[in-house]
Amino acid sequence: MENVSESMKKWMDQNNQTAHYIELMSDVYRNGDVVQFINDHRDELDEDHIDRSAAKLYEYVTEKRKLENGETTFAPGYEPHLIMSNHLIDVAYAPTKETVAREKMKSEQRRLKTISMPKLVKDASLTEFEKDENRVLALKEALQFISAFEASPRTYHQGLYLYGSFGVGKTYLLGAIANQLAHDGYSTTMVHFPSFAVEMKNAIATNNVADKLEAVKRAPILMLDDIGADSVSDWIRDEVLAVILEYRMQEELPTFFSSNLSMAKLESEYLTVSKKSEAPLKAKRIMQRVRFLAKQVEMVGQNRRPN
């Protein structure tokens, strides 16, 4: 695409437009940015340099004006800046504040990976989390984790096991933590565990179990949401959940949970439902890993979900 200064030169060469040129450039040389730039670089510029830079100055003023008026520019999303190049004035383009903010948001969104999570987690915010007396402890623990983790991300930090009744904000708080971490440059994977269990069972037919398991267990920060909400099979317990937690314990990777069940009930009412005699032992071993990975924090309060 031909830029503005090249178009101007071509037009001027093809037409005897001296009077019009003078009028155009008078407007350019009155531009505040141009005046300031020339004054700032007087030691590098003489009249010949300024005259030879006329097309670039015209490009700058024209594109800047389009940008200010909300019109389509030569480089959408970028704004012109005057620079010195080989003793002449040139134009460089840099992302606008809006472009920078948009790219930053996209980058943050890429740092938060979700598997079957509700849409609300994408917009969850610590500042919007309702700070009533029944939930302030959970928020305090969340803030302490973020502070400690970001101060020393290579050190092991125990995550949180948020439990409580339906609709008290457990999932929202996990999402708010994940979004804050994403904003600060850290990647998190959030997994709705009951849905993931179904996905893993279906993956057997496509021979894709190992890949899905690897992606989750190796997440820099992992959040298992709504664990205990479904009935767990021996295979999901032993070949999926146990494998994930064993790896994360060995690698000391931050891990979070949310559940309607306390840790004690997760062990007795969820992980020990199998009739096989070894079920209690396997449940106990899994819970050892859960307790190593996360600190139990109760959340109570009214159901905030819409009826």
Short mmCIF file of C-alpha atoms in Angstrom, two decimals:
data_model
loop_
_atom_site.label_atom_id
_atom_site.label_comp_id
_atom_site.label_asym_id
_atom_site.label_seq_id
_atom_site.Cartn_x
_atom_site.Cartn_y
_atom_site.Cartn_z
CA MET A 1 0.00 0.00 0.00
CA GLU A 2 1.32 3.43 -0.97
CA ASN A 3 1.76 5.71 2.03
CA VAL A 4 0.64 9.30 2.31
CA SER A 5 4.01 10.94 1.64
CA GLU A 6 4.60 8.85 -1.51
CA SER A 7 1.12 9.74 -2.80
CA MET A 8 1.77 13.41 -2.18
CA LYS A 9 5.09 13.36 -4.02
CA LYS A 10 3.54 11.62 -7.01
CA TRP A 11 0.63 14.06 -7.10
CA MET A 12 2.94 17.06 -6.89
CA ASP A 13 5.16 15.69 -9.69
CA GLN A 14 2.20 15.10 -11.97
CA ASN A 15 0.60 18.49 -11.40
CA ASN A 16 1.84 22.03 -11.25
CA GLN A 17 0.39 22.65 -7.83
CA THR A 18 2.79 25.16 -6.33
CA ALA A 19 0.13 27.46 -4.90
CA HIS A 20 -1.86 24.60 -3.47
CA TYR A 21 1.33 23.09 -2.07
CA ILE A 22 2.14 26.31 -0.26
CA GLU A 23 -1.34 26.36 1.23
CA LEU A 24 -1.11 22.75 2.36
CA MET A 25 2.33 23.14 3.88
CA SER A 26 1.41 26.37 5.63
CA ASP A 27 -1.17 24.37 7.52
CA VAL A 28 1.40 21.66 8.24
CA TYR A 29 4.03 24.08 9.55
CA ARG A 30 1.49 25.66 11.87
CA ASN A 31 0.75 22.32 13.48
CA GLY A 32 1.76 22.38 17.14
CA ASP A 33 3.46 18.97 17.08
CA VAL A 34 5.47 19.90 13.99
CA VAL A 35 6.55 23.24 15.46
CA GLN A 36 7.61 21.55 18.70
CA PHE A 37 9.52 18.78 16.91
CA ILE A 38 11.44 21.19 14.70
CA ASN A 39 12.31 23.38 17.68
CA ASP A 40 13.49 20.33 19.65
CA HIS A 41 15.79 19.25 16.79
CA ARG A 42 17.12 22.60 15.58
CA ASP A 43 20.69 21.39 16.04
CA GLU A 44 20.03 18.58 13.53
CA LEU A 45 17.85 20.42 11.01
CA ASP A 46 18.41 23.26 8.59
CA GLU A 47 15.92 24.72 6.11
CA ASP A 48 16.96 22.26 3.39
CA HIS A 49 16.37 19.29 5.70
CA ILE A 50 12.95 20.64 6.63
CA ASP A 51 11.99 21.22 2.97
CA ARG A 52 13.09 17.70 2.03
CA SER A 53 10.99 16.35 4.89
CA ALA A 54 7.83 18.13 3.75
CA ALA A 55 6.07 15.01 2.50
CA LYS A 56 6.66 13.22 5.80
CA LEU A 57 5.43 16.20 7.78
CA TYR A 58 2.30 16.28 5.63
CA GLU A 59 1.82 12.56 6.21
CA TYR A 60 2.12 13.02 9.96
CA VAL A 61 -0.38 15.89 10.16
CA THR A 62 -2.87 14.19 7.83
CA GLU A 63 -2.80 10.84 9.61
CA LYS A 64 -2.90 12.40 13.07
CA ARG A 65 -5.93 14.44 12.07
CA LYS A 66 -7.70 11.36 10.70
CA LEU A 67 -7.02 9.55 13.93
CA GLU A 68 -8.40 12.40 16.02
CA ASN A 69 -11.53 12.54 13.85
CA GLY A 70 -12.13 8.80 14.06
CA GLU A 71 -11.48 8.28 10.34
CA THR A 72 -9.72 5.30 8.73
CA THR A 73 -5.96 5.81 8.79
CA PHE A 74 -3.05 4.45 6.76
CA ALA A 75 -2.22 2.04 9.60
CA PRO A 76 -5.40 1.30 11.61
CA GLY A 77 -4.69 0.84 15.30
CA TYR A 78 -1.41 2.75 15.08
CA GLU A 79 -0.62 6.42 15.55
CA PRO A 80 2.10 8.47 13.82
CA HIS A 81 5.15 9.87 15.59
CA LEU A 82 7.80 12.21 14.20
CA ILE A 83 11.36 10.90 14.39
CA MET A 84 14.79 11.82 13.02
CA SER A 85 16.31 9.50 10.41
CA ASN A 86 19.55 10.30 8.56
CA HIS A 87 19.21 14.03 9.29
CA LEU A 88 15.67 14.09 7.87
CA ILE A 89 12.28 14.02 9.52
CA ASP A 90 10.46 10.71 9.19
CA VAL A 91 7.24 9.17 10.47
CA ALA A 92 7.11 6.07 12.67
CA TYR A 93 3.93 4.30 13.69
CA ALA A 94 3.29 2.94 17.17
CA PRO A 95 0.24 1.19 18.61
CA THR A 96 -2.41 3.50 20.03
CA LYS A 97 -3.33 3.27 23.71
CA GLU A 98 -6.52 1.50 22.66
CA THR A 99 -4.56 -1.05 20.63
CA VAL A 100 -2.15 -1.65 23.50
CA ALA A 101 -5.06 -2.14 25.92
CA ARG A 102 -6.84 -4.46 23.50
CA GLU A 103 -3.73 -6.58 22.95
CA LYS A 104 -3.09 -6.70 26.68
CA MET A 105 -6.63 -7.96 27.25
CA LYS A 106 -6.20 -10.62 24.56
CA SER A 107 -2.94 -11.69 26.16
CA GLU A 108 -4.61 -11.95 29.57
CA GLN A 109 -7.46 -13.98 28.09
CA ARG A 110 -4.97 -16.40 26.54
CA ARG A 111 -3.46 -16.95 29.99
CA LEU A 112 -6.78 -18.21 31.33
CA LYS A 113 -7.70 -21.58 29.85
CA THR A 114 -11.05 -23.06 30.75
CA ILE A 115 -12.66 -26.46 30.30
CA SER A 116 -16.46 -26.42 30.55
CA MET A 117 -16.44 -23.47 32.94
CA PRO A 118 -19.35 -20.98 33.15
CA LYS A 119 -19.00 -17.69 31.30
CA LEU A 120 -18.97 -15.70 34.56
CA VAL A 121 -15.38 -16.69 35.34
CA LYS A 122 -14.10 -14.63 32.40
CA ASP A 123 -15.38 -11.44 34.02
CA ALA A 124 -14.85 -12.37 37.67
CA SER A 125 -12.96 -9.72 39.61
CA LEU A 126 -11.57 -9.51 43.12
CA THR A 127 -12.78 -5.92 43.37
CA GLU A 128 -16.33 -7.00 42.52
CA PHE A 129 -16.34 -9.93 44.94
CA GLU A 130 -18.94 -9.23 47.65
CA LYS A 131 -17.06 -8.81 50.91
CA ASP A 132 -19.62 -9.82 53.53
CA GLU A 133 -18.50 -11.23 56.88
CA ASN A 134 -19.18 -14.82 55.80
CA ARG A 135 -16.85 -14.64 52.80
CA VAL A 136 -14.16 -12.20 53.84
CA LEU A 137 -11.88 -15.00 55.11
CA ALA A 138 -11.90 -16.69 51.71
CA LEU A 139 -11.06 -13.39 50.02
CA LYS A 140 -8.26 -12.75 52.51
CA GLU A 141 -6.78 -16.19 51.80
CA ALA A 142 -7.04 -15.55 48.06
CA LEU A 143 -5.21 -12.23 48.33
CA GLN A 144 -2.53 -13.78 50.53
CA PHE A 145 -1.94 -16.53 47.96
CA ILE A 146 -1.63 -14.05 45.10
CA SER A 147 0.77 -11.86 47.05
CA ALA A 148 2.96 -14.77 48.17
CA PHE A 149 2.95 -16.48 44.79
CA GLU A 150 3.84 -13.37 42.82
CA ALA A 151 6.60 -12.51 45.28
CA SER A 152 8.18 -15.92 44.74
CA PRO A 153 6.56 -17.87 41.86
CA ARG A 154 9.22 -20.60 41.85
CA THR A 155 8.53 -21.48 45.48
CA TYR A 156 5.74 -23.92 46.32
CA HIS A 157 2.55 -22.26 47.49
CA GLN A 158 -0.43 -24.18 48.80
CA GLY A 159 -3.67 -23.43 46.96
CA LEU A 160 -7.17 -23.23 48.42
CA TYR A 161 -9.93 -25.80 48.85
CA LEU A 162 -13.08 -23.66 48.87
CA TYR A 163 -16.15 -25.48 50.10
CA GLY A 164 -19.67 -24.50 50.98
CA SER A 165 -23.26 -24.72 49.82
CA PHE A 166 -24.56 -23.88 46.35
CA GLY A 167 -24.22 -20.35 45.04
CA VAL A 168 -22.00 -18.80 47.72
CA GLY A 169 -19.40 -17.65 45.18
CA LYS A 170 -16.77 -20.39 45.20
CA THR A 171 -16.45 -20.58 41.43
CA TYR A 172 -16.57 -16.81 41.10
CA LEU A 173 -13.72 -16.39 43.57
CA LEU A 174 -11.60 -18.95 41.74
CA GLY A 175 -12.25 -17.05 38.51
CA ALA A 176 -11.33 -13.77 40.16
CA ILE A 177 -8.05 -15.25 41.40
CA ALA A 178 -7.29 -16.64 37.95
CA ASN A 179 -8.05 -13.33 36.25
CA GLN A 180 -5.83 -11.40 38.64
CA LEU A 181 -3.01 -13.86 38.02
CA ALA A 182 -3.55 -13.57 34.26
CA HIS A 183 -3.41 -9.78 34.53
CA ASP A 184 -0.11 -10.12 36.38
CA GLY A 185 1.36 -12.49 33.77
CA TYR A 186 0.61 -15.99 35.08
CA SER A 187 -1.31 -18.76 33.32
CA THR A 188 -4.11 -20.74 34.94
CA THR A 189 -6.28 -23.63 33.78
CA MET A 190 -9.80 -23.88 35.22
CA VAL A 191 -11.59 -27.22 34.87
CA HIS A 192 -15.18 -28.09 35.71
CA PHE A 193 -14.31 -31.52 37.03
CA PRO A 194 -17.65 -33.35 36.47
CA SER A 195 -17.66 -32.25 32.82
CA PHE A 196 -13.99 -33.11 32.47
CA ALA A 197 -14.70 -36.61 33.79
CA VAL A 198 -17.27 -37.13 31.03
CA GLU A 199 -14.83 -35.72 28.47
CA MET A 200 -12.14 -38.14 29.62
CA LYS A 201 -14.48 -41.12 29.32
CA ASN A 202 -15.37 -40.06 25.78
CA ALA A 203 -11.69 -39.64 24.95
CA ILE A 204 -11.15 -43.38 25.38
CA ALA A 205 -12.89 -44.00 22.04
CA THR A 206 -10.62 -41.53 20.25
CA ASN A 207 -7.47 -42.66 22.04
CA ASN A 208 -7.00 -39.12 23.34
CA VAL A 209 -6.93 -39.73 27.08
CA ALA A 210 -3.20 -39.23 27.55
CA ASP A 211 -3.09 -35.88 25.74
CA LYS A 212 -6.01 -34.44 27.70
CA LEU A 213 -4.59 -35.68 30.99
CA GLU A 214 -1.15 -34.23 30.26
CA ALA A 215 -2.56 -30.80 29.42
CA VAL A 216 -4.42 -30.58 32.72
CA LYS A 217 -1.91 -32.11 35.10
CA ARG A 218 0.94 -29.91 33.81
CA ALA A 219 -0.97 -26.61 34.05
CA PRO A 220 1.18 -23.98 35.83
CA ILE A 221 -1.78 -23.24 38.10
CA LEU A 222 -4.77 -25.59 38.15
CA MET A 223 -8.27 -25.06 39.52
CA LEU A 224 -10.60 -28.06 39.78
CA ASP A 225 -14.11 -26.69 40.12
CA ASP A 226 -17.15 -28.46 41.59
CA ILE A 227 -15.29 -31.60 42.56
CA GLY A 228 -17.60 -34.05 44.31
CA ALA A 229 -20.72 -32.91 42.45
CA ASP A 230 -20.98 -36.07 40.36
CA SER A 231 -20.70 -39.77 41.09
CA VAL A 232 -17.14 -40.82 40.44
CA SER A 233 -16.14 -44.09 38.82
CA ASP A 234 -13.13 -46.11 39.93
CA TRP A 235 -11.42 -45.25 36.65
CA ILE A 236 -11.89 -41.49 36.99
CA ARG A 237 -10.77 -41.61 40.60
CA ASP A 238 -7.71 -43.80 40.07
CA GLU A 239 -6.59 -43.06 36.50
CA VAL A 240 -7.54 -39.41 36.19
CA LEU A 241 -7.89 -37.59 39.52
CA ALA A 242 -5.19 -39.54 41.34
CA VAL A 243 -2.77 -39.14 38.43
CA ILE A 244 -3.34 -35.38 38.26
CA LEU A 245 -2.91 -34.87 41.99
CA GLU A 246 0.13 -37.14 42.26
CA TYR A 247 1.92 -35.23 39.53
CA ARG A 248 1.07 -31.86 41.00
CA MET A 249 2.17 -32.90 44.47
CA GLN A 250 5.48 -34.22 43.17
CA GLU A 251 6.07 -31.09 41.07
CA GLU A 252 4.72 -28.76 43.80
CA LEU A 253 2.37 -26.95 41.43
CA PRO A 254 -0.31 -24.59 42.82
CA THR A 255 -3.70 -26.31 42.83
CA PHE A 256 -7.14 -25.06 43.83
CA PHE A 257 -10.45 -26.83 44.39
CA SER A 258 -14.06 -25.85 44.87
CA SER A 259 -16.66 -28.22 46.25
CA ASN A 260 -19.98 -28.43 48.03
CA LEU A 261 -18.30 -31.00 50.29
CA SER A 262 -15.75 -30.51 53.03
CA MET A 263 -12.53 -32.48 52.67
CA ALA A 264 -13.83 -35.05 55.15
CA LYS A 265 -17.05 -35.53 53.21
CA LEU A 266 -15.21 -35.60 49.89
CA GLU A 267 -13.31 -38.60 51.21
CA SER A 268 -16.26 -40.43 52.77
CA GLU A 269 -19.11 -39.51 50.41
CA TYR A 270 -17.35 -39.13 47.06
CA LEU A 271 -14.08 -41.01 46.86
CA THR A 272 -15.16 -44.10 48.85
CA VAL A 273 -18.39 -44.91 47.04
CA SER A 274 -16.95 -47.97 45.29
CA LYS A 275 -17.87 -51.34 46.78
CA LYS A 276 -14.33 -52.60 46.28
CA SER A 277 -12.44 -53.22 49.49
CA GLU A 278 -9.47 -51.07 48.46
CA ALA A 279 -11.64 -47.96 47.92
CA PRO A 280 -11.13 -46.45 51.43
CA LEU A 281 -7.36 -46.77 51.13
CA LYS A 282 -7.32 -45.20 47.67
CA ALA A 283 -9.59 -42.41 48.88
CA LYS A 284 -7.29 -41.73 51.81
CA ARG A 285 -4.24 -41.55 49.54
CA ILE A 286 -5.98 -39.08 47.24
CA MET A 287 -7.01 -36.94 50.20
CA GLN A 288 -3.43 -36.85 51.43
CA ARG A 289 -2.55 -35.20 48.14
CA VAL A 290 -5.51 -32.83 48.29
CA ARG A 291 -4.51 -31.71 51.79
CA PHE A 292 -0.91 -31.23 50.69
CA LEU A 293 -1.98 -29.15 47.71
CA ALA A 294 -4.68 -26.98 49.25
CA LYS A 295 -5.80 -25.29 52.44
CA GLN A 296 -9.45 -25.84 53.34
CA VAL A 297 -11.52 -22.65 53.58
CA GLU A 298 -15.27 -22.64 54.19
CA MET A 299 -17.56 -20.20 52.41
CA VAL A 300 -21.08 -19.65 53.73
CA GLY A 301 -23.91 -17.31 52.87
CA GLN A 302 -27.02 -17.01 50.78
CA ASN A 303 -27.38 -18.55 47.34
CA ARG A 304 -26.48 -15.79 44.87
CA ARG A 305 -27.46 -17.74 41.79
CA PRO A 306 -30.60 -16.52 40.00
CA ASN A 307 -33.64 -18.72 40.56
#
